[in-house]
mmCIF file with all atom_site columns, C-alpha atoms in Angstrom:
data_model
loop_
_atom_site.group_PDB
_atom_site.id
_atom_site.type_symbol
_atom_site.label_atom_id
_atom_site.label_alt_id
_atom_site.label_comp_id
_atom_site.label_asym_id
_atom_site.label_entity_id
_atom_site.label_seq_id
_atom_site.pdbx_PDB_ins_code
_atom_site.Cartn_x
_atom_site.Cartn_y
_atom_site.Cartn_z
_atom_site.occupancy
_atom_site.B_iso_or_equiv
_atom_site.pdbx_formal_charge
_atom_site.auth_seq_id
_atom_site.auth_comp_id
_atom_site.auth_asym_id
_atom_site.auth_atom_id
_atom_site.pdbx_PDB_model_num
ATOM 1   C CA . MET A 1 1   ? 1.468   -17.795 -18.455 1.00 74.00 ? 1171 MET A CA 1
ATOM 2   C CA . PHE A 1 2   ? -0.347  -15.329 -16.206 1.00 82.00 ? 1172 PHE A CA 1
ATOM 3   C CA . TRP A 1 3   ? 0.039   -17.709 -13.300 1.00 86.00 ? 1173 TRP A CA 1
ATOM 4   C CA . ALA A 1 4   ? 3.626   -16.593 -12.708 1.00 87.00 ? 1174 ALA A CA 1
ATOM 5   C CA . ALA A 1 5   ? 2.467   -13.058 -12.012 1.00 91.00 ? 1175 ALA A CA 1
ATOM 6   C CA . MET A 1 6   ? -0.677  -14.133 -10.179 1.00 92.00 ? 1176 MET A CA 1
ATOM 7   C CA . ILE A 1 7   ? 1.225   -16.310 -7.710  1.00 93.00 ? 1177 ILE A CA 1
ATOM 8   C CA . GLY A 1 8   ? 3.719   -13.512 -7.037  1.00 93.00 ? 1178 GLY A CA 1
ATOM 9   C CA . ILE A 1 9   ? 0.896   -11.029 -6.453  1.00 95.00 ? 1179 ILE A CA 1
ATOM 10  C CA . LEU A 1 10  ? -0.937  -13.425 -4.057  1.00 95.00 ? 1180 LEU A CA 1
ATOM 11  C CA . VAL A 1 11  ? 2.168   -14.052 -2.006  1.00 95.00 ? 1181 VAL A CA 1
ATOM 12  C CA . ALA A 1 12  ? 2.812   -10.308 -1.912  1.00 95.00 ? 1182 ALA A CA 1
ATOM 13  C CA . LEU A 1 13  ? -0.806  -9.700  -0.816  1.00 95.00 ? 1183 LEU A CA 1
ATOM 14  C CA . ALA A 1 14  ? -0.349  -12.114 2.072   1.00 96.00 ? 1184 ALA A CA 1
ATOM 15  C CA . LEU A 1 15  ? 2.924   -10.480 3.178   1.00 95.00 ? 1185 LEU A CA 1
ATOM 16  C CA . ALA A 1 16  ? 1.398   -7.022  2.985   1.00 94.00 ? 1186 ALA A CA 1
ATOM 17  C CA . LEU A 1 17  ? -1.429  -8.264  5.158   1.00 95.00 ? 1187 LEU A CA 1
ATOM 18  C CA . VAL A 1 18  ? 1.126   -9.587  7.668   1.00 94.00 ? 1188 VAL A CA 1
ATOM 19  C CA . ARG A 1 19  ? 2.751   -6.158  7.878   1.00 93.00 ? 1189 ARG A CA 1
ATOM 20  C CA . ALA A 1 20  ? -0.687  -4.493  8.146   1.00 94.00 ? 1190 ALA A CA 1
ATOM 21  C CA . ILE A 1 21  ? -1.587  -6.652  11.148  1.00 94.00 ? 1191 ILE A CA 1
ATOM 22  C CA . ALA A 1 22  ? 1.849   -6.614  12.803  1.00 91.00 ? 1192 ALA A CA 1
ATOM 23  C CA . GLY A 1 23  ? 2.807   -2.995  12.019  1.00 84.00 ? 1193 GLY A CA 1
ATOM 24  C CA . PRO A 1 24  ? 3.776   -1.369  15.317  1.00 89.00 ? 1194 PRO A CA 1
ATOM 25  C CA . THR A 1 25  ? 2.977   2.183   14.243  1.00 90.00 ? 1195 THR A CA 1
ATOM 26  C CA . VAL A 1 26  ? -0.190  3.306   12.450  1.00 92.00 ? 1196 VAL A CA 1
ATOM 27  C CA . TYR A 1 27  ? 1.965   4.546   9.574   1.00 93.00 ? 1197 TYR A CA 1
ATOM 28  C CA . ASP A 1 28  ? 3.188   0.992   8.934   1.00 94.00 ? 1198 ASP A CA 1
ATOM 29  C CA . ARG A 1 29  ? -0.434  -0.038  8.613   1.00 94.00 ? 1199 ARG A CA 1
ATOM 30  C CA . ILE A 1 30  ? -1.218  2.767   6.189   1.00 94.00 ? 1200 ILE A CA 1
ATOM 31  C CA . LEU A 1 31  ? 1.843   1.776   4.146   1.00 94.00 ? 1201 LEU A CA 1
ATOM 32  C CA . ALA A 1 32  ? 0.802   -1.893  4.074   1.00 95.00 ? 1202 ALA A CA 1
ATOM 33  C CA . VAL A 1 33  ? -2.781  -0.994  3.107   1.00 95.00 ? 1203 VAL A CA 1
ATOM 34  C CA . ASN A 1 34  ? -1.460  1.281   0.336   1.00 95.00 ? 1204 ASN A CA 1
ATOM 35  C CA . SER A 1 35  ? 0.712   -1.536  -1.004  1.00 95.00 ? 1205 SER A CA 1
ATOM 36  C CA . PHE A 1 36  ? -2.241  -3.917  -0.656  1.00 95.00 ? 1206 PHE A CA 1
ATOM 37  C CA . GLY A 1 37  ? -4.315  -1.549  -2.818  1.00 95.00 ? 1207 GLY A CA 1
ATOM 38  C CA . THR A 1 38  ? -1.693  -1.350  -5.536  1.00 95.00 ? 1208 THR A CA 1
ATOM 39  C CA . LEU A 1 39  ? -1.312  -5.100  -5.522  1.00 96.00 ? 1209 LEU A CA 1
ATOM 40  C CA . THR A 1 40  ? -5.101  -5.417  -5.838  1.00 95.00 ? 1210 THR A CA 1
ATOM 41  C CA . VAL A 1 41  ? -4.972  -3.208  -8.938  1.00 95.00 ? 1211 VAL A CA 1
ATOM 42  C CA . LEU A 1 42  ? -2.352  -5.516  -10.430 1.00 95.00 ? 1212 LEU A CA 1
ATOM 43  C CA . ALA A 1 43  ? -4.301  -8.662  -9.420  1.00 95.00 ? 1213 ALA A CA 1
ATOM 44  C CA . LEU A 1 44  ? -7.466  -7.267  -11.034 1.00 94.00 ? 1214 LEU A CA 1
ATOM 45  C CA . SER A 1 45  ? -5.604  -6.519  -14.257 1.00 93.00 ? 1215 SER A CA 1
ATOM 46  C CA . VAL A 1 46  ? -4.053  -9.993  -14.398 1.00 94.00 ? 1216 VAL A CA 1
ATOM 47  C CA . ILE A 1 47  ? -7.326  -11.757 -13.526 1.00 93.00 ? 1217 ILE A CA 1
ATOM 48  C CA . GLY A 1 48  ? -9.069  -9.626  -16.207 1.00 91.00 ? 1218 GLY A CA 1
ATOM 49  C CA . PHE A 1 49  ? -6.650  -11.085 -18.733 1.00 89.00 ? 1219 PHE A CA 1
ATOM 50  C CA . LEU A 1 50  ? -6.852  -14.598 -17.254 1.00 87.00 ? 1220 LEU A CA 1
ATOM 51  C CA . MET A 1 51  ? -10.633 -14.743 -17.541 1.00 89.00 ? 1221 MET A CA 1
ATOM 52  C CA . GLY A 1 52  ? -10.829 -12.840 -20.775 1.00 87.00 ? 1222 GLY A CA 1
ATOM 53  C CA . ARG A 1 53  ? -12.805 -9.966  -19.211 1.00 86.00 ? 1223 ARG A CA 1
ATOM 54  C CA . PRO A 1 54  ? -11.499 -6.616  -20.553 1.00 86.00 ? 1224 PRO A CA 1
ATOM 55  C CA . ASP A 1 55  ? -13.890 -4.658  -18.320 1.00 91.00 ? 1225 ASP A CA 1
ATOM 56  C CA . PHE A 1 56  ? -11.807 -5.598  -15.247 1.00 93.00 ? 1226 PHE A CA 1
ATOM 57  C CA . LEU A 1 57  ? -9.246  -3.003  -16.366 1.00 93.00 ? 1227 LEU A CA 1
ATOM 58  C CA . ASP A 1 58  ? -11.818 -0.228  -15.743 1.00 94.00 ? 1228 ASP A CA 1
ATOM 59  C CA . ILE A 1 59  ? -12.331 -1.523  -12.233 1.00 94.00 ? 1229 ILE A CA 1
ATOM 60  C CA . ALA A 1 60  ? -8.555  -1.639  -11.697 1.00 95.00 ? 1230 ALA A CA 1
ATOM 61  C CA . LEU A 1 61  ? -8.222  1.925   -12.877 1.00 94.00 ? 1231 LEU A CA 1
ATOM 62  C CA . VAL A 1 62  ? -10.904 3.201   -10.517 1.00 95.00 ? 1232 VAL A CA 1
ATOM 63  C CA . TYR A 1 63  ? -9.475  1.163   -7.701  1.00 95.00 ? 1233 TYR A CA 1
ATOM 64  C CA . ALA A 1 64  ? -6.015  2.687   -8.210  1.00 94.00 ? 1234 ALA A CA 1
ATOM 65  C CA . LEU A 1 65  ? -7.496  6.187   -7.873  1.00 94.00 ? 1235 LEU A CA 1
ATOM 66  C CA . ILE A 1 66  ? -9.702  5.428   -4.887  1.00 95.00 ? 1236 ILE A CA 1
ATOM 67  C CA . ASN A 1 67  ? -6.759  3.746   -3.133  1.00 95.00 ? 1237 ASN A CA 1
ATOM 68  C CA . PHE A 1 68  ? -4.701  6.897   -3.473  1.00 95.00 ? 1238 PHE A CA 1
ATOM 69  C CA . ILE A 1 69  ? -7.507  9.151   -2.265  1.00 95.00 ? 1239 ILE A CA 1
ATOM 70  C CA . GLY A 1 70  ? -8.114  6.842   0.720   1.00 95.00 ? 1240 GLY A CA 1
ATOM 71  C CA . THR A 1 71  ? -4.474  6.930   1.708   1.00 94.00 ? 1241 THR A CA 1
ATOM 72  C CA . ILE A 1 72  ? -4.318  10.693  1.589   1.00 93.00 ? 1242 ILE A CA 1
ATOM 73  C CA . ALA A 1 73  ? -7.624  10.985  3.515   1.00 93.00 ? 1243 ALA A CA 1
ATOM 74  C CA . VAL A 1 74  ? -6.409  8.796   6.320   1.00 93.00 ? 1244 VAL A CA 1
ATOM 75  C CA . LEU A 1 75  ? -3.148  10.736  6.521   1.00 92.00 ? 1245 LEU A CA 1
ATOM 76  C CA . LYS A 1 76  ? -5.021  14.020  6.674   1.00 90.00 ? 1246 LYS A CA 1
ATOM 77  C CA . PHE A 1 77  ? -7.319  12.644  9.349   1.00 90.00 ? 1247 PHE A CA 1
ATOM 78  C CA . LEU A 1 78  ? -4.301  11.540  11.394  1.00 89.00 ? 1248 LEU A CA 1
ATOM 79  C CA . ARG A 1 79  ? -2.594  14.892  10.935  1.00 85.00 ? 1249 ARG A CA 1
ATOM 80  C CA . TYR A 1 80  ? -5.463  17.291  11.704  1.00 82.00 ? 1250 TYR A CA 1
ATOM 81  C CA . GLY A 1 81  ? -7.813  15.193  13.799  1.00 78.00 ? 1251 GLY A CA 1
ATOM 82  C CA . ASP A 1 82  ? -10.695 15.748  11.380  1.00 74.00 ? 1252 ASP A CA 1
ATOM 83  C CA . PHE A 1 83  ? -11.288 16.141  7.673   1.00 73.00 ? 1253 PHE A CA 1
ATOM 84  C CA . ALA A 1 84  ? -12.284 19.786  7.503   1.00 73.00 ? 1254 ALA A CA 1
ATOM 85  C CA . ARG A 1 85  ? -12.051 22.040  10.493  1.00 70.00 ? 1255 ARG A CA 1
ATOM 86  C CA . ALA A 1 86  ? -15.099 24.387  10.665  1.00 66.00 ? 1256 ALA A CA 1
ATOM 87  C CA . THR A 1 87  ? -13.728 27.888  10.842  1.00 66.00 ? 1257 THR A CA 1
ATOM 88  C CA . GLN A 1 88  ? -15.416 30.702  12.784  1.00 64.00 ? 1258 GLN A CA 1
ATOM 89  C CA . ALA A 1 89  ? -16.896 32.032  9.548   1.00 65.00 ? 1259 ALA A CA 1
ATOM 90  C CA . ASP A 1 90  ? -18.734 28.735  8.932   1.00 64.00 ? 1260 ASP A CA 1
ATOM 91  C CA . ASP A 1 91  ? -20.234 28.863  12.392  1.00 65.00 ? 1261 ASP A CA 1
ATOM 92  C CA . ASN A 1 92  ? -21.534 32.399  11.817  1.00 69.00 ? 1262 ASN A CA 1
ATOM 93  C CA . ASP A 1 93  ? -23.338 31.190  8.722   1.00 69.00 ? 1263 ASP A CA 1
ATOM 94  C CA . LEU A 1 94  ? -25.081 28.558  10.766  1.00 67.00 ? 1264 LEU A CA 1
ATOM 95  C CA . VAL A 1 95  ? -26.476 31.078  13.258  1.00 61.00 ? 1265 VAL A CA 1
ATOM 96  C CA . MET B 2 1   ? 4.773   -12.864 -38.682 1.00 71.00 ? 1250 MET B CA 1
ATOM 97  C CA . GLU B 2 2   ? 5.007   -16.087 -36.657 1.00 80.00 ? 1251 GLU B CA 1
ATOM 98  C CA . ILE B 2 3   ? 8.392   -15.098 -35.209 1.00 85.00 ? 1252 ILE B CA 1
ATOM 99  C CA . VAL B 2 4   ? 7.085   -11.788 -33.894 1.00 84.00 ? 1253 VAL B CA 1
ATOM 100 C CA . ASN B 2 5   ? 4.274   -13.554 -32.048 1.00 83.00 ? 1254 ASN B CA 1
ATOM 101 C CA . HIS B 2 6   ? 6.741   -15.882 -30.410 1.00 86.00 ? 1255 HIS B CA 1
ATOM 102 C CA . ILE B 2 7   ? 9.022   -13.039 -29.384 1.00 88.00 ? 1256 ILE B CA 1
ATOM 103 C CA . LEU B 2 8   ? 6.092   -11.046 -27.997 1.00 86.00 ? 1257 LEU B CA 1
ATOM 104 C CA . PHE B 2 9   ? 4.828   -14.103 -26.160 1.00 87.00 ? 1258 PHE B CA 1
ATOM 105 C CA . TYR B 2 10  ? 8.077   -14.915 -24.429 1.00 90.00 ? 1259 TYR B CA 1
ATOM 106 C CA . ALA B 2 11  ? 8.876   -11.233 -23.783 1.00 91.00 ? 1260 ALA B CA 1
ATOM 107 C CA . SER B 2 12  ? 5.525   -10.722 -22.036 1.00 91.00 ? 1261 SER B CA 1
ATOM 108 C CA . TRP B 2 13  ? 5.967   -13.953 -20.125 1.00 92.00 ? 1262 TRP B CA 1
ATOM 109 C CA . ALA B 2 14  ? 9.400   -12.749 -18.915 1.00 93.00 ? 1263 ALA B CA 1
ATOM 110 C CA . LEU B 2 15  ? 7.990   -9.364  -17.954 1.00 93.00 ? 1264 LEU B CA 1
ATOM 111 C CA . LEU B 2 16  ? 5.068   -10.900 -16.024 1.00 93.00 ? 1265 LEU B CA 1
ATOM 112 C CA . ALA B 2 17  ? 7.378   -13.295 -14.154 1.00 94.00 ? 1266 ALA B CA 1
ATOM 113 C CA . ALA B 2 18  ? 9.798   -10.528 -13.317 1.00 94.00 ? 1267 ALA B CA 1
ATOM 114 C CA . GLY B 2 19  ? 6.930   -8.306  -12.162 1.00 94.00 ? 1268 GLY B CA 1
ATOM 115 C CA . GLY B 2 20  ? 5.533   -11.037 -9.927  1.00 94.00 ? 1269 GLY B CA 1
ATOM 116 C CA . LEU B 2 21  ? 9.016   -11.617 -8.505  1.00 94.00 ? 1270 LEU B CA 1
ATOM 117 C CA . LEU B 2 22  ? 9.489   -7.918  -7.792  1.00 94.00 ? 1271 LEU B CA 1
ATOM 118 C CA . CYS B 2 23  ? 6.135   -7.799  -6.018  1.00 94.00 ? 1272 CYS B CA 1
ATOM 119 C CA . VAL B 2 24  ? 7.234   -10.698 -3.778  1.00 95.00 ? 1273 VAL B CA 1
ATOM 120 C CA . ILE B 2 25  ? 10.617  -9.074  -3.086  1.00 94.00 ? 1274 ILE B CA 1
ATOM 121 C CA . GLY B 2 26  ? 8.963   -5.746  -2.238  1.00 94.00 ? 1275 GLY B CA 1
ATOM 122 C CA . ALA B 2 27  ? 6.420   -7.388  0.037   1.00 94.00 ? 1276 ALA B CA 1
ATOM 123 C CA . PHE B 2 28  ? 9.165   -9.455  1.673   1.00 93.00 ? 1277 PHE B CA 1
ATOM 124 C CA . GLY B 2 29  ? 11.081  -6.217  2.327   1.00 93.00 ? 1278 GLY B CA 1
ATOM 125 C CA . LEU B 2 30  ? 7.872   -4.654  3.685   1.00 93.00 ? 1279 LEU B CA 1
ATOM 126 C CA . VAL B 2 31  ? 7.788   -7.333  6.391   1.00 93.00 ? 1280 VAL B CA 1
ATOM 127 C CA . ARG B 2 32  ? 11.497  -7.717  7.080   1.00 92.00 ? 1281 ARG B CA 1
ATOM 128 C CA . PHE B 2 33  ? 12.756  -4.127  7.285   1.00 92.00 ? 1282 PHE B CA 1
ATOM 129 C CA . PRO B 2 34  ? 13.298  -2.740  10.803  1.00 89.00 ? 1283 PRO B CA 1
ATOM 130 C CA . GLU B 2 35  ? 11.296  0.471   10.713  1.00 88.00 ? 1284 GLU B CA 1
ATOM 131 C CA . THR B 2 36  ? 8.792   2.560   8.796   1.00 91.00 ? 1285 THR B CA 1
ATOM 132 C CA . TYR B 2 37  ? 11.164  4.557   6.650   1.00 92.00 ? 1286 TYR B CA 1
ATOM 133 C CA . THR B 2 38  ? 12.965  1.511   5.210   1.00 92.00 ? 1287 THR B CA 1
ATOM 134 C CA . ARG B 2 39  ? 9.622   -0.188  4.641   1.00 93.00 ? 1288 ARG B CA 1
ATOM 135 C CA . MET B 2 40  ? 8.593   2.761   2.487   1.00 94.00 ? 1289 MET B CA 1
ATOM 136 C CA . HIS B 2 41  ? 11.463  1.808   0.202   1.00 93.00 ? 1290 HIS B CA 1
ATOM 137 C CA . ALA B 2 42  ? 10.108  -1.720  -0.023  1.00 94.00 ? 1291 ALA B CA 1
ATOM 138 C CA . ALA B 2 43  ? 6.643   -0.460  -0.797  1.00 94.00 ? 1292 ALA B CA 1
ATOM 139 C CA . GLY B 2 44  ? 8.212   1.699   -3.492  1.00 93.00 ? 1293 GLY B CA 1
ATOM 140 C CA . VAL B 2 45  ? 9.708   -1.416  -5.048  1.00 93.00 ? 1294 VAL B CA 1
ATOM 141 C CA . ILE B 2 46  ? 6.174   -2.850  -5.373  1.00 93.00 ? 1295 ILE B CA 1
ATOM 142 C CA . ASP B 2 47  ? 4.651   0.355   -6.677  1.00 92.00 ? 1296 ASP B CA 1
ATOM 143 C CA . THR B 2 48  ? 7.227   1.012   -9.360  1.00 92.00 ? 1297 THR B CA 1
ATOM 144 C CA . GLY B 2 49  ? 8.976   -2.218  -10.245 1.00 92.00 ? 1298 GLY B CA 1
ATOM 145 C CA . GLY B 2 50  ? 6.171   -4.743  -9.845  1.00 92.00 ? 1299 GLY B CA 1
ATOM 146 C CA . ALA B 2 51  ? 3.460   -2.524  -11.318 1.00 93.00 ? 1300 ALA B CA 1
ATOM 147 C CA . LEU B 2 52  ? 5.563   -1.389  -14.284 1.00 94.00 ? 1301 LEU B CA 1
ATOM 148 C CA . LEU B 2 53  ? 6.711   -4.849  -15.308 1.00 95.00 ? 1302 LEU B CA 1
ATOM 149 C CA . ILE B 2 54  ? 3.386   -6.578  -14.873 1.00 94.00 ? 1303 ILE B CA 1
ATOM 150 C CA . LEU B 2 55  ? 1.445   -3.861  -16.728 1.00 94.00 ? 1304 LEU B CA 1
ATOM 151 C CA . ALA B 2 56  ? 4.069   -3.834  -19.477 1.00 93.00 ? 1305 ALA B CA 1
ATOM 152 C CA . GLY B 2 57  ? 3.798   -7.605  -19.774 1.00 93.00 ? 1306 GLY B CA 1
ATOM 153 C CA . LEU B 2 58  ? 0.007   -7.338  -20.104 1.00 92.00 ? 1307 LEU B CA 1
ATOM 154 C CA . MET B 2 59  ? 0.375   -4.592  -22.722 1.00 92.00 ? 1308 MET B CA 1
ATOM 155 C CA . LEU B 2 60  ? 2.495   -6.889  -24.865 1.00 90.00 ? 1309 LEU B CA 1
ATOM 156 C CA . GLN B 2 61  ? -0.193  -9.522  -24.532 1.00 86.00 ? 1310 GLN B CA 1
ATOM 157 C CA . SER B 2 62  ? -3.012  -7.284  -25.664 1.00 84.00 ? 1311 SER B CA 1
ATOM 158 C CA . GLY B 2 63  ? -1.197  -5.652  -28.593 1.00 80.00 ? 1312 GLY B CA 1
ATOM 159 C CA . LEU B 2 64  ? -2.732  -2.497  -30.087 1.00 84.00 ? 1313 LEU B CA 1
ATOM 160 C CA . THR B 2 65  ? -6.259  -2.565  -28.646 1.00 86.00 ? 1314 THR B CA 1
ATOM 161 C CA . LEU B 2 66  ? -8.350  -0.547  -26.205 1.00 89.00 ? 1315 LEU B CA 1
ATOM 162 C CA . GLU B 2 67  ? -7.030  -2.685  -23.346 1.00 90.00 ? 1316 GLU B CA 1
ATOM 163 C CA . THR B 2 68  ? -3.537  -1.419  -23.998 1.00 92.00 ? 1317 THR B CA 1
ATOM 164 C CA . VAL B 2 69  ? -4.764  2.157   -23.662 1.00 93.00 ? 1318 VAL B CA 1
ATOM 165 C CA . LYS B 2 70  ? -6.470  1.272   -20.354 1.00 93.00 ? 1319 LYS B CA 1
ATOM 166 C CA . LEU B 2 71  ? -3.311  -0.455  -19.145 1.00 93.00 ? 1320 LEU B CA 1
ATOM 167 C CA . ALA B 2 72  ? -1.278  2.619   -20.109 1.00 94.00 ? 1321 ALA B CA 1
ATOM 168 C CA . LEU B 2 73  ? -3.717  4.788   -18.128 1.00 93.00 ? 1322 LEU B CA 1
ATOM 169 C CA . ILE B 2 74  ? -3.432  2.547   -15.081 1.00 93.00 ? 1323 ILE B CA 1
ATOM 170 C CA . MET B 2 75  ? 0.374   2.621   -15.318 1.00 94.00 ? 1324 MET B CA 1
ATOM 171 C CA . PHE B 2 76  ? 0.343   6.408   -15.792 1.00 93.00 ? 1325 PHE B CA 1
ATOM 172 C CA . PHE B 2 77  ? -1.862  7.025   -12.761 1.00 93.00 ? 1326 PHE B CA 1
ATOM 173 C CA . LEU B 2 78  ? 0.033   4.500   -10.548 1.00 93.00 ? 1327 LEU B CA 1
ATOM 174 C CA . LEU B 2 79  ? 3.325   6.156   -11.398 1.00 92.00 ? 1328 LEU B CA 1
ATOM 175 C CA . PHE B 2 80  ? 1.982   9.577   -10.406 1.00 91.00 ? 1329 PHE B CA 1
ATOM 176 C CA . THR B 2 81  ? -0.045  8.673   -7.357  1.00 92.00 ? 1330 THR B CA 1
ATOM 177 C CA . SER B 2 82  ? 2.272   6.205   -5.588  1.00 93.00 ? 1331 SER B CA 1
ATOM 178 C CA . PRO B 2 83  ? 5.161   8.652   -5.086  1.00 93.00 ? 1332 PRO B CA 1
ATOM 179 C CA . THR B 2 84  ? 2.749   11.317  -3.882  1.00 93.00 ? 1333 THR B CA 1
ATOM 180 C CA . ALA B 2 85  ? 1.197   8.908   -1.401  1.00 94.00 ? 1334 ALA B CA 1
ATOM 181 C CA . GLY B 2 86  ? 4.675   7.820   -0.269  1.00 93.00 ? 1335 GLY B CA 1
ATOM 182 C CA . TYR B 2 87  ? 5.711   11.444  0.203   1.00 94.00 ? 1336 TYR B CA 1
ATOM 183 C CA . ALA B 2 88  ? 2.587   12.308  2.193   1.00 93.00 ? 1337 ALA B CA 1
ATOM 184 C CA . LEU B 2 89  ? 3.143   9.242   4.304   1.00 94.00 ? 1338 LEU B CA 1
ATOM 185 C CA . ALA B 2 90  ? 6.760   10.123  4.999   1.00 93.00 ? 1339 ALA B CA 1
ATOM 186 C CA . ARG B 2 91  ? 5.766   13.639  6.004   1.00 92.00 ? 1340 ARG B CA 1
ATOM 187 C CA . GLY B 2 92  ? 3.082   12.285  8.254   1.00 91.00 ? 1341 GLY B CA 1
ATOM 188 C CA . THR B 2 93  ? 5.484   9.861   9.863   1.00 91.00 ? 1342 THR B CA 1
ATOM 189 C CA . TRP B 2 94  ? 8.109   12.538  10.363  1.00 92.00 ? 1343 TRP B CA 1
ATOM 190 C CA . SER B 2 95  ? 5.680   15.062  11.841  1.00 90.00 ? 1344 SER B CA 1
ATOM 191 C CA . ALA B 2 96  ? 4.389   12.368  14.191  1.00 87.00 ? 1345 ALA B CA 1
ATOM 192 C CA . GLY B 2 97  ? 7.872   12.334  15.682  1.00 87.00 ? 1346 GLY B CA 1
ATOM 193 C CA . HIS B 2 98  ? 9.235   9.046   14.369  1.00 87.00 ? 1347 HIS B CA 1
ATOM 194 C CA . ARG B 2 99  ? 12.911  9.321   13.315  1.00 87.00 ? 1348 ARG B CA 1
ATOM 195 C CA . PRO B 2 100 ? 14.788  6.902   11.035  1.00 86.00 ? 1349 PRO B CA 1
ATOM 196 C CA . ILE B 2 101 ? 17.526  4.786   12.544  1.00 83.00 ? 1350 ILE B CA 1
ATOM 197 C CA . THR B 2 102 ? 20.893  6.384   11.761  1.00 81.00 ? 1351 THR B CA 1
ATOM 198 C CA . HIS B 2 103 ? 23.319  4.082   13.546  1.00 77.00 ? 1352 HIS B CA 1
ATOM 199 C CA . THR B 2 104 ? 24.016  0.509   12.235  1.00 74.00 ? 1353 THR B CA 1
ATOM 200 C CA . ARG B 2 105 ? 23.031  -2.552  14.243  1.00 69.00 ? 1354 ARG B CA 1
ATOM 201 C CA . SER B 2 106 ? 26.618  -3.111  15.475  1.00 70.00 ? 1355 SER B CA 1
ATOM 202 C CA . ASP B 2 107 ? 26.782  0.414   16.937  1.00 58.00 ? 1356 ASP B CA 1
ATOM 203 C CA . ALA B 2 108 ? 23.666  -0.272  18.938  1.00 55.00 ? 1357 ALA B CA 1
ATOM 204 C CA . ARG B 2 109 ? 25.404  -3.211  20.623  1.00 56.00 ? 1358 ARG B CA 1
ATOM 205 C CA . THR B 2 110 ? 28.636  -1.405  21.367  1.00 52.00 ? 1359 THR B CA 1
ATOM 206 C CA . ASP B 2 111 ? 27.345  1.827   22.884  1.00 51.00 ? 1360 ASP B CA 1
ATOM 207 C CA . GLY B 2 112 ? 24.780  -0.124  24.891  1.00 48.00 ? 1361 GLY B CA 1
ATOM 208 C CA . HIS B 2 113 ? 22.101  2.537   25.239  1.00 49.00 ? 1362 HIS B CA 1
ATOM 209 C CA . SER B 2 114 ? 18.579  1.719   24.110  1.00 48.00 ? 1363 SER B CA 1
ATOM 210 C CA . ASP B 2 115 ? 17.602  2.359   20.476  1.00 49.00 ? 1364 ASP B CA 1
ATOM 211 C CA . SER B 2 116 ? 17.296  6.090   19.781  1.00 49.00 ? 1365 SER B CA 1
ATOM 212 C CA . ALA B 2 117 ? 14.282  5.779   17.533  1.00 49.00 ? 1366 ALA B CA 1
ATOM 213 C CA . GLY B 2 118 ? 12.783  3.195   19.881  1.00 48.00 ? 1367 GLY B CA 1
ATOM 214 C CA . MET B 2 119 ? 10.522  2.139   17.092  1.00 51.00 ? 1368 MET B CA 1
ATOM 215 C CA . THR B 2 120 ? 12.058  -1.141  15.952  1.00 49.00 ? 1369 THR B CA 1
ATOM 216 C CA . ASP B 2 121 ? 9.992   -4.071  16.919  1.00 47.00 ? 1370 ASP B CA 1
ATOM 217 C CA . ASP B 2 122 ? 12.951  -6.520  17.004  1.00 46.00 ? 1371 ASP B CA 1
ATOM 218 C CA . GLY B 2 123 ? 16.681  -6.582  18.010  1.00 41.00 ? 1372 GLY B CA 1
#
């Protein structure tokens, strides 16, 4: 019963990986990795039900959040060159 | 009571199958579409369609238990974070200078000049 969804998710994971590798621009790769993360959340939930392990849902929940934060962090890194630019005030504190 | 179980069983089976199918369709679009902006639509299909249907199918399976609450939480967070990530990605792509293709493929052949966006990897 769960195999219908599981096979669909596995095929989708493979295709997302193809786009991640082939993606010409870096934004295609970020998009593919984001989709890969969402599909992993779904795969975790379905496997949790397949194997009768309800605790997998907690892992899927955490993975969904971390995937989002990771995507935003990479985008910020691409946009500003680093995660947090040290302003002049910060340098004065160091002196 | 037996009938309800049957209905729930087949309903969740249909939802799971449809969710898996939508994931495949979204991923297929992710590979086949010509440039980043159209691929974002395909990724959206996975995030909303596939996720919603599969999680709803699992909810029917687990009935009124703690798992259903967790599944609802996952669905809730996915529905809020995926559009935000898609929006941030689109802004990042736009500010990086990539522009979506506006002319159709046939126009590209007739006017003969190279592709304006210059980003498509085929055709």
